[in-house]
């Protein structure tokens, strides 16, 4: 009697859970990524320390710049482990649906990014004197969720593509940074509206959240469809 087929969503959850367990053991986010992002924010603060109002104006953009730099490190670490221990090839040989692998890796990366973004927002409040308005909380949370999904979708897709190449440390930024430029722009504008930066109001941010949602869905669906052929090449 054949065993019941495991659905792609169940496989995706198992892949994400495996990545979380691996991360808890290695403590890479705690020991490497968070300090790296924090140092980046501190360097920005020193570089722009001439005027506190300048820091408050550029703080949303700096948060997302630090997030994108950290994204590259996270993706490189995640796929380097997969390549080194042959786990990715083993899953493909075993007939695991590549869409499930993609979604699982994307989910695991999203959780790490979301934690990092919250910490960076707190850092911006402490270092740059930003404040979170009560009426902007829903917009801020919506921005973090949609932008995180978009970044994770792009990072997972290009991380899988670059994993099989020599010099992937150089190839990954060249592929990823231009693709996530819309997320940087949209997320920065939406966070500015949520925080009231430079007189922005909450209503200014929702169109940008819509753009982020469209981007996340487009890259999420496209990445799930393209991931299998890309890693098989």
Tab-separated table of C-alpha atoms in Angstrom:
chain	number	residue	atom	x	y	z
A	1	UNK	CA	0.000	0.000	0.000
A	2	UNK	CA	1.530	3.324	-1.048
A	3	UNK	CA	2.028	6.059	1.501
A	4	UNK	CA	-0.115	9.184	1.159
A	5	UNK	CA	1.367	12.000	-0.890
A	6	UNK	CA	2.745	14.902	1.135
A	7	UNK	CA	1.357	18.210	-0.115
A	8	UNK	CA	3.634	21.058	-1.222
A	9	UNK	CA	2.554	23.314	1.632
A	10	UNK	CA	3.477	20.629	4.163
A	11	UNK	CA	6.876	20.203	2.494
A	12	UNK	CA	7.385	23.973	2.483
A	13	UNK	CA	6.639	24.091	6.197
A	14	UNK	CA	9.096	21.250	6.853
A	15	UNK	CA	11.822	23.004	4.851
A	16	UNK	CA	11.223	26.253	6.755
A	17	UNK	CA	11.232	24.398	10.092
A	18	UNK	CA	14.503	22.691	9.179
A	19	UNK	CA	16.060	26.062	8.343
A	20	UNK	CA	14.881	27.496	11.672
A	21	UNK	CA	16.387	24.562	13.579
A	22	UNK	CA	19.638	24.970	11.686
A	23	UNK	CA	19.650	28.666	12.487
A	24	UNK	CA	19.033	28.053	16.195
A	25	UNK	CA	22.015	25.715	16.297
A	26	UNK	CA	24.370	27.998	14.363
A	27	UNK	CA	23.073	31.282	15.867
A	28	UNK	CA	24.157	33.032	12.683
A	29	UNK	CA	21.475	35.734	12.903
A	30	UNK	CA	22.285	36.456	16.548
A	31	UNK	CA	26.060	36.334	16.251
A	32	UNK	CA	26.591	37.713	12.734
A	33	UNK	CA	23.616	39.335	11.002
A	34	UNK	CA	22.226	41.448	13.853
A	35	UNK	CA	25.666	42.838	14.833
A	36	UNK	CA	26.409	43.517	11.150
A	37	UNK	CA	23.127	45.433	10.715
A	38	UNK	CA	23.601	47.304	13.987
A	39	UNK	CA	27.125	48.388	13.029
A	40	UNK	CA	25.785	49.550	9.665
A	41	UNK	CA	23.191	51.737	11.384
A	42	UNK	CA	25.786	53.148	13.784
A	43	UNK	CA	28.129	53.980	10.891
A	44	UNK	CA	25.277	55.809	9.153
A	45	UNK	CA	24.624	57.714	12.373
A	46	UNK	CA	28.257	58.843	12.634
A	47	UNK	CA	28.378	59.761	8.954
A	48	UNK	CA	25.279	61.967	9.231
A	49	UNK	CA	25.753	63.240	12.772
A	50	UNK	CA	25.940	66.864	11.707
A	51	UNK	CA	22.209	67.373	12.044
A	52	UNK	CA	19.658	65.351	14.012
A	53	UNK	CA	16.878	66.392	11.647
A	54	UNK	CA	18.847	64.913	8.743
A	55	UNK	CA	19.095	61.596	10.599
A	56	UNK	CA	15.356	61.550	11.205
A	57	UNK	CA	14.662	62.356	7.553
A	58	UNK	CA	16.844	59.609	6.124
A	59	UNK	CA	16.213	57.010	8.866
A	60	UNK	CA	13.547	55.016	6.919
A	61	UNK	CA	15.836	54.665	3.930
A	62	UNK	CA	18.771	53.654	6.110
A	63	UNK	CA	16.677	50.949	7.766
A	64	UNK	CA	15.950	49.363	4.396
A	65	UNK	CA	19.495	49.775	3.133
A	66	UNK	CA	20.752	47.905	6.193
A	67	UNK	CA	18.058	45.282	5.605
A	68	UNK	CA	19.121	44.752	1.986
A	69	UNK	CA	22.788	44.416	2.917
A	70	UNK	CA	21.815	41.885	5.580
A	71	UNK	CA	19.602	40.055	3.068
A	72	UNK	CA	22.651	39.284	0.943
A	73	UNK	CA	24.473	37.763	3.911
A	74	UNK	CA	21.427	35.742	4.966
A	75	UNK	CA	20.855	34.328	1.486
A	76	UNK	CA	24.519	33.472	0.978
A	77	UNK	CA	24.619	31.620	4.303
A	78	UNK	CA	21.365	29.766	3.655
A	79	UNK	CA	22.334	28.422	0.248
A	80	UNK	CA	26.002	27.851	1.065
A	81	UNK	CA	24.886	25.299	3.655
A	82	UNK	CA	22.534	23.655	1.142
A	83	UNK	CA	25.310	23.341	-1.440
A	84	UNK	CA	28.033	22.239	0.964
A	85	UNK	CA	26.047	19.370	2.488
A	86	UNK	CA	24.275	18.444	-0.777
A	87	UNK	CA	20.821	18.897	0.747
A	88	UNK	CA	19.426	20.771	-2.249
A	89	UNK	CA	20.569	18.105	-4.712
A	90	UNK	CA	19.277	15.368	-2.424
A	91	UNK	CA	15.815	16.914	-2.300
A	92	UNK	CA	15.714	17.247	-6.075
A	93	UNK	CA	16.873	13.644	-6.584
A	94	UNK	CA	14.187	12.527	-4.124
A	95	UNK	CA	11.562	14.203	-6.308
A	96	UNK	CA	10.638	16.967	-3.866
A	97	UNK	CA	8.540	19.623	-5.568
A	98	UNK	CA	10.869	22.595	-6.267
A	99	UNK	CA	7.980	24.972	-5.648
A	100	UNK	CA	7.728	23.612	-2.115
A	101	UNK	CA	11.482	24.022	-1.619
A	102	UNK	CA	11.255	27.607	-2.842
A	103	UNK	CA	8.316	28.461	-0.607
A	104	UNK	CA	9.971	26.828	2.407
A	105	UNK	CA	13.241	28.682	1.918
A	106	UNK	CA	11.298	31.894	1.337
A	107	UNK	CA	9.272	31.417	4.533
A	108	UNK	CA	12.374	30.721	6.613
A	109	UNK	CA	14.126	33.774	5.187
A	110	UNK	CA	11.025	35.934	5.788
A	111	UNK	CA	11.002	35.118	9.502
A	112	UNK	CA	14.659	36.068	9.877
A	113	UNK	CA	14.192	39.297	7.914
A	114	UNK	CA	11.121	40.291	9.888
A	115	UNK	CA	12.948	39.921	13.199
A	116	UNK	CA	15.856	41.926	11.812
A	117	UNK	CA	13.594	44.715	10.508
A	118	UNK	CA	11.853	45.127	13.854
A	119	UNK	CA	15.225	45.452	15.566
A	120	UNK	CA	16.359	47.993	12.977
A	121	UNK	CA	13.219	50.079	13.516
A	122	UNK	CA	13.930	50.045	17.256
A	123	UNK	CA	17.543	51.041	16.525
A	124	UNK	CA	16.326	53.956	14.392
A	125	UNK	CA	14.107	55.116	17.246
A	126	UNK	CA	16.996	54.954	19.724
A	127	UNK	CA	19.835	56.310	17.550
A	128	UNK	CA	18.027	58.693	15.239
A	129	UNK	CA	15.282	59.983	17.515
A	130	UNK	CA	12.440	58.619	15.372
A	131	UNK	CA	9.013	58.031	16.887
A	132	UNK	CA	6.229	55.658	15.876
A	133	UNK	CA	2.831	57.349	15.739
A	134	UNK	CA	-0.186	55.379	16.933
A	135	UNK	CA	-2.091	56.048	13.702
A	136	UNK	CA	0.840	54.732	11.690
A	137	UNK	CA	1.211	51.351	13.423
A	138	UNK	CA	-1.071	49.443	11.015
A	139	UNK	CA	0.701	50.982	8.018
A	140	UNK	CA	4.092	50.156	9.509
A	141	UNK	CA	3.165	46.521	10.158
A	142	UNK	CA	1.664	46.163	6.665
A	143	UNK	CA	4.820	47.636	5.143
A	144	UNK	CA	7.090	45.277	7.062
A	145	UNK	CA	5.069	42.219	6.028
A	146	UNK	CA	4.754	43.035	2.329
A	147	UNK	CA	8.310	44.303	1.943
A	148	UNK	CA	9.664	41.255	3.775
A	149	UNK	CA	7.798	38.886	1.460
A	150	UNK	CA	9.141	40.725	-1.586
A	151	UNK	CA	12.727	40.691	-0.344
A	152	UNK	CA	12.525	37.030	0.628
A	153	UNK	CA	11.026	36.081	-2.744
A	154	UNK	CA	13.827	37.804	-4.668
A	155	UNK	CA	16.560	36.588	-2.332
A	156	UNK	CA	15.415	32.965	-2.469
A	157	UNK	CA	15.101	32.959	-6.258
A	158	UNK	CA	18.499	34.482	-6.978
A	159	UNK	CA	20.131	32.655	-4.086
A	160	UNK	CA	19.122	29.366	-5.678
A	161	UNK	CA	20.298	30.543	-9.086
A	162	UNK	CA	23.695	31.739	-7.838
A	163	UNK	CA	24.283	28.762	-5.535
A	164	UNK	CA	25.574	26.523	-8.295
A	165	UNK	CA	28.093	29.028	-9.681
A	166	UNK	CA	31.632	29.791	-8.662
A	167	UNK	CA	31.946	33.333	-7.423
A	168	UNK	CA	28.367	33.299	-6.122
A	169	UNK	CA	29.354	35.873	-3.476
A	170	UNK	CA	29.817	38.384	-6.310
A	171	UNK	CA	27.008	37.173	-8.557
A	172	UNK	CA	24.303	37.322	-5.883
A	173	UNK	CA	24.539	41.101	-5.230
A	174	UNK	CA	24.650	41.818	-8.971
A	175	UNK	CA	21.398	39.904	-9.458
A	176	UNK	CA	19.589	40.855	-6.276
A	177	UNK	CA	20.208	44.550	-5.677
A	178	UNK	CA	18.714	45.843	-8.958
A	179	UNK	CA	15.688	43.569	-8.518
A	180	UNK	CA	14.894	44.793	-5.001
A	181	UNK	CA	15.184	48.498	-5.881
A	182	UNK	CA	11.350	48.826	-6.054
A	183	UNK	CA	11.127	47.386	-2.538
A	184	UNK	CA	13.698	49.875	-1.257
A	185	UNK	CA	11.784	52.796	-2.760
A	186	UNK	CA	8.295	51.629	-1.798
A	187	UNK	CA	9.186	50.505	1.725
A	188	UNK	CA	11.078	53.728	2.424
A	189	UNK	CA	8.152	55.886	1.321
A	190	UNK	CA	5.647	53.805	3.282
A	191	UNK	CA	7.711	53.903	6.479
A	192	UNK	CA	8.143	57.656	6.069
A	193	UNK	CA	4.354	57.966	5.997
A	194	UNK	CA	3.974	55.678	9.021
A	195	UNK	CA	6.501	57.667	11.063
A	196	UNK	CA	5.432	61.082	9.786
A	197	UNK	CA	8.888	61.832	8.369
A	198	UNK	CA	9.182	65.229	6.650
A	199	UNK	CA	5.481	65.902	7.206
A	200	UNK	CA	4.237	62.763	5.447
A	201	UNK	CA	0.780	61.504	6.407
A	202	UNK	CA	-0.452	57.935	6.788
A	203	UNK	CA	-2.616	58.049	3.668
A	204	UNK	CA	0.501	58.681	1.579
A	205	UNK	CA	1.861	55.268	2.469
A	206	UNK	CA	-0.939	52.924	1.416
A	207	UNK	CA	-0.337	53.181	-2.359
A	208	UNK	CA	3.259	52.159	-1.704
A	209	UNK	CA	2.070	49.175	0.335
A	210	UNK	CA	-0.074	48.182	-2.650
A	211	UNK	CA	3.013	48.347	-4.869
A	212	UNK	CA	4.940	46.205	-2.400
A	213	UNK	CA	2.120	43.649	-2.320
A	214	UNK	CA	2.017	43.416	-6.128
A	215	UNK	CA	5.794	43.013	-6.222
A	216	UNK	CA	5.727	40.271	-3.573
A	217	UNK	CA	2.979	38.327	-5.332
A	218	UNK	CA	4.610	38.671	-8.747
A	219	UNK	CA	8.025	37.547	-7.570
A	220	UNK	CA	6.569	34.904	-5.273
A	221	UNK	CA	4.544	33.247	-8.032
A	222	UNK	CA	7.213	33.739	-10.685
A	223	UNK	CA	9.931	32.493	-8.358
A	224	UNK	CA	7.990	29.364	-7.429
A	225	UNK	CA	7.518	28.532	-11.112
A	226	UNK	CA	11.096	29.334	-12.144
A	227	UNK	CA	12.987	27.902	-9.167
A	228	UNK	CA	12.986	24.284	-10.369
A	229	UNK	CA	14.364	24.929	-13.882
A	230	UNK	CA	16.925	27.391	-12.521
A	231	UNK	CA	18.460	25.052	-9.942
A	232	UNK	CA	18.402	22.140	-12.398
A	233	UNK	CA	20.601	24.012	-14.859
